[in-house]
Amino acid sequence: MMVNVKKNTISFRYFVILLTFSFLFSCKTKEYYNYKIEGKKIGITNEKGENTQIENYVAPYREHIKKDLDSVLAFSPETLDKSKGKWQTTIGNLLAQVVFELGNPIFEKRESKTIDICLLNHGGIRSIIPKGDVTTRTAYEVMPFENALIIVGLKGSKIKELATYILTERKPHPLYGIKIFADKNALTVKNIEINGKAVEDDKIYYVATSDYLANGGDNMTFFKESTLKFDMDYKLRNMLIDYFKKMDTLPVITDEKIILE
């Protein structure tokens, strides 16, 4: 009996090829796409009760933090409130002065330069400093954010933009070291003084502010455009705490930075 070996060999080869293609296509990874995402709000309630084991574990840490936050650092003779004042407030004046007083020695030591003015943002003040005892908790309530001190070098021409911004915003942004004289009817800048002298367009002035504002926050683009920036690695809240620690009684600062004529 004769067997067609050649024919059988070819058929076997075709079979192997078909089997290989079938294997490759069957093992191809499927691609999945999200067409719809659903979710629901799960409230934190007392329905399940408290976990005693967790509560017992956390309790000593909570008490330690509370003790630290509630430690008395200074005294405020009156309530300092950002809502009381059209162009400047007692709390804003204090914060700007704190940043200058504690930031300037560091800037001098590191860069052999001095801070000329300070500008913070009104919206960054999140609480009052109540009359009476001032604690670490007070500082966290006033400045809950992790903003740090940045010194920005601005030409006098940019300082004029800064002054125009403040008058346009009509908010009592915390200021220190600068006086802006403005037309009381048009609310336009008439003159600006820094360290008791008129601003010079080409002179560099060093402005203490927060990293948020230095990056153009609150539309303060005059900061963002500057290439002269110095990070002091000092959180504004920590500056406030350090200031409280060295003061017995907080000053109530009422001097005007915006003078309408």
mmCIF file of C-alpha atoms in Angstrom:
data_model
loop_
_atom_site.group_PDB
_atom_site.id
_atom_site.type_symbol
_atom_site.label_atom_id
_atom_site.label_comp_id
_atom_site.label_asym_id
_atom_site.label_seq_id
_atom_site.Cartn_x
_atom_site.Cartn_y
_atom_site.Cartn_z
ATOM 1 C CA MET A 1 0.000 0.000 0.000
ATOM 2 C CA MET A 2 1.449 3.392 -0.988
ATOM 3 C CA VAL A 3 1.105 6.499 1.285
ATOM 4 C CA ASN A 4 1.279 10.023 -0.101
ATOM 5 C CA VAL A 5 3.883 11.283 2.440
ATOM 6 C CA LYS A 6 4.442 14.614 0.686
ATOM 7 C CA LYS A 7 0.756 15.483 0.685
ATOM 8 C CA ASN A 8 0.374 14.572 4.346
ATOM 9 C CA THR A 9 3.456 16.672 5.260
ATOM 10 C CA ILE A 10 2.005 19.781 3.549
ATOM 11 C CA SER A 11 -1.335 19.322 5.259
ATOM 12 C CA PHE A 12 0.382 19.034 8.621
ATOM 13 C CA ARG A 13 2.295 22.267 7.992
ATOM 14 C CA TYR A 14 -0.924 24.128 7.161
ATOM 15 C CA PHE A 15 -2.448 22.752 10.307
ATOM 16 C CA VAL A 16 0.456 24.014 12.413
ATOM 17 C CA ILE A 17 0.266 27.482 10.807
ATOM 18 C CA LEU A 18 -3.497 27.715 11.364
ATOM 19 C CA LEU A 19 -3.103 26.561 14.946
ATOM 20 C CA THR A 20 -0.415 29.183 15.589
ATOM 21 C CA PHE A 21 -2.538 32.039 14.196
ATOM 22 C CA SER A 22 -5.492 30.839 16.199
ATOM 23 C CA PHE A 23 -3.389 30.822 19.371
ATOM 24 C CA LEU A 24 -2.004 34.311 18.748
ATOM 25 C CA PHE A 25 -5.377 35.893 18.098
ATOM 26 C CA SER A 26 -7.064 34.096 20.960
ATOM 27 C CA CYS A 27 -4.363 35.394 23.410
ATOM 28 C CA LYS A 28 -4.624 39.017 22.311
ATOM 29 C CA THR A 29 -5.244 41.329 25.309
ATOM 30 C CA LYS A 30 -8.677 42.895 25.331
ATOM 31 C CA GLU A 31 -8.872 46.663 25.631
ATOM 32 C CA TYR A 32 -11.423 48.049 28.072
ATOM 33 C CA TYR A 33 -12.801 51.575 28.194
ATOM 34 C CA ASN A 34 -14.669 53.472 30.888
ATOM 35 C CA TYR A 35 -17.949 54.720 29.519
ATOM 36 C CA LYS A 36 -19.598 55.531 32.825
ATOM 37 C CA ILE A 37 -18.492 56.143 36.415
ATOM 38 C CA GLU A 38 -20.940 56.024 39.260
ATOM 39 C CA GLY A 39 -20.451 56.953 42.891
ATOM 40 C CA LYS A 40 -22.368 57.788 45.998
ATOM 41 C CA LYS A 41 -21.766 59.911 49.063
ATOM 42 C CA ILE A 42 -21.228 57.966 52.269
ATOM 43 C CA GLY A 43 -21.627 60.197 55.284
ATOM 44 C CA ILE A 44 -19.593 59.838 58.462
ATOM 45 C CA THR A 45 -22.164 59.220 61.193
ATOM 46 C CA ASN A 46 -22.452 57.649 64.637
ATOM 47 C CA GLU A 47 -24.478 54.775 63.251
ATOM 48 C CA LYS A 48 -21.745 52.203 63.797
ATOM 49 C CA GLY A 49 -20.588 53.719 67.078
ATOM 50 C CA GLU A 50 -16.972 54.328 68.100
ATOM 51 C CA ASN A 51 -14.140 51.867 67.980
ATOM 52 C CA THR A 52 -12.934 51.807 71.575
ATOM 53 C CA GLN A 53 -9.593 50.290 70.680
ATOM 54 C CA ILE A 54 -8.801 53.061 68.200
ATOM 55 C CA GLU A 55 -10.061 55.747 70.563
ATOM 56 C CA ASN A 56 -7.842 54.490 73.384
ATOM 57 C CA TYR A 57 -4.851 54.407 71.066
ATOM 58 C CA VAL A 58 -5.418 57.951 69.741
ATOM 59 C CA ALA A 59 -6.372 59.571 73.089
ATOM 60 C CA PRO A 60 -2.850 60.333 74.437
ATOM 61 C CA TYR A 61 -1.760 61.827 71.118
ATOM 62 C CA ARG A 62 -4.901 63.975 70.963
ATOM 63 C CA GLU A 63 -4.326 65.250 74.488
ATOM 64 C CA HIS A 64 -0.695 66.080 73.728
ATOM 65 C CA ILE A 65 -1.689 68.080 70.617
ATOM 66 C CA LYS A 66 -4.477 69.893 72.488
ATOM 67 C CA LYS A 67 -2.097 70.838 75.276
ATOM 68 C CA ASP A 68 0.391 72.231 72.762
ATOM 69 C CA LEU A 69 -2.227 74.136 70.756
ATOM 70 C CA ASP A 70 -3.871 75.645 73.830
ATOM 71 C CA SER A 71 -0.676 76.852 75.493
ATOM 72 C CA VAL A 72 -0.845 80.633 76.064
ATOM 73 C CA LEU A 73 1.848 82.588 74.213
ATOM 74 C CA ALA A 74 0.759 86.230 74.463
ATOM 75 C CA PHE A 75 -2.125 88.591 75.210
ATOM 76 C CA SER A 76 -4.205 90.701 72.828
ATOM 77 C CA PRO A 77 -5.653 93.908 74.352
ATOM 78 C CA GLU A 78 -8.463 93.922 71.792
ATOM 79 C CA THR A 79 -9.934 91.773 69.042
ATOM 80 C CA LEU A 80 -7.999 92.066 65.768
ATOM 81 C CA ASP A 81 -10.430 91.518 62.905
ATOM 82 C CA LYS A 82 -9.867 91.675 59.133
ATOM 83 C CA SER A 83 -13.466 92.796 58.499
ATOM 84 C CA LYS A 84 -13.021 96.075 60.389
ATOM 85 C CA GLY A 85 -11.270 98.526 58.100
ATOM 86 C CA LYS A 86 -11.618 99.704 54.500
ATOM 87 C CA TRP A 87 -7.994 100.080 53.419
ATOM 88 C CA GLN A 88 -6.148 98.504 56.333
ATOM 89 C CA THR A 89 -7.030 96.422 59.365
ATOM 90 C CA THR A 90 -5.355 95.937 62.726
ATOM 91 C CA ILE A 91 -4.803 92.223 62.080
ATOM 92 C CA GLY A 92 -3.450 92.882 58.580
ATOM 93 C CA ASN A 93 -1.087 95.546 59.874
ATOM 94 C CA LEU A 94 0.155 93.156 62.554
ATOM 95 C CA LEU A 95 0.741 90.235 60.176
ATOM 96 C CA ALA A 96 2.676 92.364 57.688
ATOM 97 C CA GLN A 97 4.825 93.780 60.499
ATOM 98 C CA VAL A 98 5.469 90.287 61.891
ATOM 99 C CA VAL A 99 6.671 89.057 58.498
ATOM 100 C CA PHE A 100 8.967 92.055 58.121
ATOM 101 C CA GLU A 101 10.415 91.926 61.642
ATOM 102 C CA LEU A 102 11.167 88.192 61.605
ATOM 103 C CA GLY A 103 11.999 87.878 57.912
ATOM 104 C CA ASN A 104 14.384 90.806 57.528
ATOM 105 C CA PRO A 105 17.217 89.493 59.789
ATOM 106 C CA ILE A 106 17.202 86.181 57.887
ATOM 107 C CA PHE A 107 17.289 87.950 54.503
ATOM 108 C CA GLU A 108 20.137 90.172 55.662
ATOM 109 C CA LYS A 109 22.160 87.218 56.912
ATOM 110 C CA ARG A 110 21.648 85.059 53.818
ATOM 111 C CA GLU A 111 21.673 87.613 51.009
ATOM 112 C CA SER A 112 23.183 90.769 52.582
ATOM 113 C CA LYS A 113 20.048 92.633 51.497
ATOM 114 C CA THR A 114 17.124 94.166 53.384
ATOM 115 C CA ILE A 115 13.375 93.880 52.923
ATOM 116 C CA ASP A 116 11.771 97.143 51.811
ATOM 117 C CA ILE A 117 8.073 96.342 52.072
ATOM 118 C CA CYS A 118 5.690 93.508 52.869
ATOM 119 C CA LEU A 119 2.494 92.586 51.018
ATOM 120 C CA LEU A 120 0.212 89.700 51.979
ATOM 121 C CA ASN A 121 -3.329 88.922 50.842
ATOM 122 C CA HIS A 122 -6.494 89.816 52.706
ATOM 123 C CA GLY A 123 -8.089 86.459 51.823
ATOM 124 C CA GLY A 124 -5.251 84.532 53.458
ATOM 125 C CA ILE A 125 -6.361 85.708 56.918
ATOM 126 C CA ARG A 126 -8.830 83.051 58.051
ATOM 127 C CA SER A 127 -9.759 84.093 61.566
ATOM 128 C CA ILE A 128 -9.650 86.879 64.115
ATOM 129 C CA ILE A 129 -7.185 87.240 66.968
ATOM 130 C CA PRO A 130 -9.650 87.506 69.854
ATOM 131 C CA LYS A 131 -9.188 89.788 72.834
ATOM 132 C CA GLY A 132 -7.465 87.936 75.653
ATOM 133 C CA ASP A 133 -5.081 85.006 75.651
ATOM 134 C CA VAL A 134 -3.332 84.238 72.374
ATOM 135 C CA THR A 135 -2.368 80.589 71.826
ATOM 136 C CA THR A 136 -0.670 78.380 69.279
ATOM 137 C CA ARG A 137 -4.154 77.400 68.138
ATOM 138 C CA THR A 138 -4.805 81.080 67.342
ATOM 139 C CA ALA A 139 -1.935 81.068 64.853
ATOM 140 C CA TYR A 140 -3.262 77.914 63.151
ATOM 141 C CA GLU A 141 -6.729 79.431 62.907
ATOM 142 C CA VAL A 142 -5.475 82.724 61.472
ATOM 143 C CA MET A 143 -3.094 81.038 59.009
ATOM 144 C CA PRO A 144 -4.141 77.418 58.385
ATOM 145 C CA PHE A 145 -2.227 77.145 55.105
ATOM 146 C CA GLU A 146 1.364 76.014 54.569
ATOM 147 C CA ASN A 147 2.452 79.265 52.894
ATOM 148 C CA ALA A 148 6.126 80.178 53.221
ATOM 149 C CA LEU A 149 8.049 83.456 53.075
ATOM 150 C CA ILE A 150 9.408 84.490 49.684
ATOM 151 C CA ILE A 151 11.295 87.726 49.010
ATOM 152 C CA VAL A 152 10.669 89.094 45.509
ATOM 153 C CA GLY A 153 12.772 91.767 43.839
ATOM 154 C CA LEU A 154 10.656 94.303 41.931
ATOM 155 C CA LYS A 155 11.640 97.383 39.986
ATOM 156 C CA GLY A 156 10.009 100.655 40.989
ATOM 157 C CA SER A 157 7.852 100.513 37.861
ATOM 158 C CA LYS A 158 6.412 97.213 39.098
ATOM 159 C CA ILE A 159 5.852 98.705 42.559
ATOM 160 C CA LYS A 160 3.572 101.206 40.812
ATOM 161 C CA GLU A 161 1.662 98.270 39.280
ATOM 162 C CA LEU A 162 1.410 96.799 42.783
ATOM 163 C CA ALA A 163 -0.053 100.055 44.116
ATOM 164 C CA THR A 164 -2.546 100.286 41.252
ATOM 165 C CA TYR A 165 -3.604 96.689 41.911
ATOM 166 C CA ILE A 166 -4.311 97.455 45.577
ATOM 167 C CA LEU A 167 -6.427 100.497 44.725
ATOM 168 C CA THR A 168 -8.310 98.582 42.035
ATOM 169 C CA GLU A 169 -8.988 95.611 44.336
ATOM 170 C CA ARG A 170 -10.258 97.864 47.156
ATOM 171 C CA LYS A 171 -9.337 95.254 49.735
ATOM 172 C CA PRO A 172 -7.313 95.858 52.911
ATOM 173 C CA HIS A 173 -4.354 93.699 51.938
ATOM 174 C CA PRO A 174 -1.746 93.608 54.737
ATOM 175 C CA LEU A 175 1.014 96.134 54.001
ATOM 176 C CA TYR A 176 4.195 97.259 55.697
ATOM 177 C CA GLY A 177 6.905 99.773 54.746
ATOM 178 C CA ILE A 178 4.970 101.482 51.957
ATOM 179 C CA LYS A 179 2.655 104.471 51.703
ATOM 180 C CA ILE A 180 0.399 104.925 48.704
ATOM 181 C CA PHE A 181 -0.994 108.413 48.125
ATOM 182 C CA ALA A 182 -4.063 108.317 45.893
ATOM 183 C CA ASP A 183 -6.667 110.609 44.376
ATOM 184 C CA LYS A 184 -9.730 110.146 46.581
ATOM 185 C CA ASN A 185 -12.160 110.580 43.665
ATOM 186 C CA ALA A 186 -10.492 108.656 40.836
ATOM 187 C CA LEU A 187 -8.634 106.222 43.132
ATOM 188 C CA THR A 188 -5.494 106.554 41.032
ATOM 189 C CA VAL A 189 -1.936 106.544 42.330
ATOM 190 C CA LYS A 190 -0.446 109.993 42.887
ATOM 191 C CA ASN A 191 2.729 109.080 44.738
ATOM 192 C CA ILE A 192 4.378 106.121 46.461
ATOM 193 C CA GLU A 193 6.861 106.254 49.309
ATOM 194 C CA ILE A 194 9.109 103.435 50.530
ATOM 195 C CA ASN A 195 11.286 104.100 53.547
ATOM 196 C CA GLY A 196 10.076 107.701 53.420
ATOM 197 C CA LYS A 197 11.377 108.248 49.868
ATOM 198 C CA ALA A 198 9.613 108.452 46.511
ATOM 199 C CA VAL A 199 9.821 105.261 44.445
ATOM 200 C CA GLU A 200 12.387 105.252 41.628
ATOM 201 C CA ASP A 201 11.369 103.363 38.474
ATOM 202 C CA ASP A 202 14.675 101.542 37.885
ATOM 203 C CA LYS A 203 15.567 100.783 41.495
ATOM 204 C CA ILE A 204 15.073 97.244 42.829
ATOM 205 C CA TYR A 205 12.889 96.948 45.924
ATOM 206 C CA TYR A 206 12.616 93.736 47.913
ATOM 207 C CA VAL A 207 9.083 92.695 48.818
ATOM 208 C CA ALA A 208 8.273 90.092 51.467
ATOM 209 C CA THR A 209 5.273 87.967 50.527
ATOM 210 C CA SER A 210 3.977 84.384 50.481
ATOM 211 C CA ASP A 211 4.928 81.685 47.993
ATOM 212 C CA TYR A 212 1.284 81.670 46.848
ATOM 213 C CA LEU A 213 1.385 85.334 45.855
ATOM 214 C CA ALA A 214 4.959 85.117 44.532
ATOM 215 C CA ASN A 215 3.648 82.637 41.948
ATOM 216 C CA GLY A 216 0.918 85.011 40.781
ATOM 217 C CA GLY A 217 -1.868 84.042 43.180
ATOM 218 C CA ASP A 218 -4.821 86.445 43.525
ATOM 219 C CA ASN A 219 -3.845 87.833 40.083
ATOM 220 C CA MET A 220 -0.686 89.464 41.458
ATOM 221 C CA THR A 221 1.089 89.014 38.129
ATOM 222 C CA PHE A 222 3.724 91.629 38.998
ATOM 223 C CA PHE A 223 5.232 89.032 41.367
ATOM 224 C CA LYS A 224 5.074 86.135 38.909
ATOM 225 C CA GLU A 225 7.013 88.007 36.240
ATOM 226 C CA SER A 226 10.000 88.656 38.517
ATOM 227 C CA THR A 227 13.121 86.500 38.203
ATOM 228 C CA LEU A 228 14.514 87.735 41.552
ATOM 229 C CA LYS A 229 13.037 85.418 44.176
ATOM 230 C CA PHE A 230 14.499 84.217 47.463
ATOM 231 C CA ASP A 231 12.923 81.372 49.430
ATOM 232 C CA MET A 232 13.448 81.920 53.158
ATOM 233 C CA ASP A 233 12.163 78.436 54.054
ATOM 234 C CA TYR A 234 10.056 79.895 56.855
ATOM 235 C CA LYS A 235 6.316 79.285 57.069
ATOM 236 C CA LEU A 236 4.214 82.369 57.757
ATOM 237 C CA ARG A 237 2.306 80.535 60.487
ATOM 238 C CA ASN A 238 5.564 79.624 62.226
ATOM 239 C CA MET A 239 6.619 83.258 62.020
ATOM 240 C CA LEU A 240 3.384 84.207 63.754
ATOM 241 C CA ILE A 241 3.927 81.614 66.501
ATOM 242 C CA ASP A 242 7.527 82.767 67.023
ATOM 243 C CA TYR A 243 6.349 86.373 67.256
ATOM 244 C CA PHE A 244 3.675 85.468 69.820
ATOM 245 C CA LYS A 245 6.291 83.682 71.929
ATOM 246 C CA LYS A 246 8.516 86.734 72.211
ATOM 247 C CA MET A 247 5.694 89.195 72.926
ATOM 248 C CA ASP A 248 3.898 89.753 76.190
ATOM 249 C CA THR A 249 1.157 91.942 74.690
ATOM 250 C CA LEU A 250 0.353 92.297 70.986
ATOM 251 C CA PRO A 251 0.468 95.822 69.533
ATOM 252 C CA VAL A 252 -2.649 97.343 67.979
ATOM 253 C CA ILE A 253 -1.300 98.968 64.793
ATOM 254 C CA THR A 254 -3.564 101.577 63.222
ATOM 255 C CA ASP A 255 -1.222 103.633 61.014
ATOM 256 C CA GLU A 256 -2.458 104.160 57.454
ATOM 257 C CA LYS A 257 -0.750 102.785 54.362
ATOM 258 C CA ILE A 258 -3.287 104.130 51.859
ATOM 259 C CA ILE A 259 -3.717 107.916 52.063
ATOM 260 C CA LEU A 260 -6.544 109.443 50.029
ATOM 261 C CA GLU A 261 -6.093 113.090 49.046
#
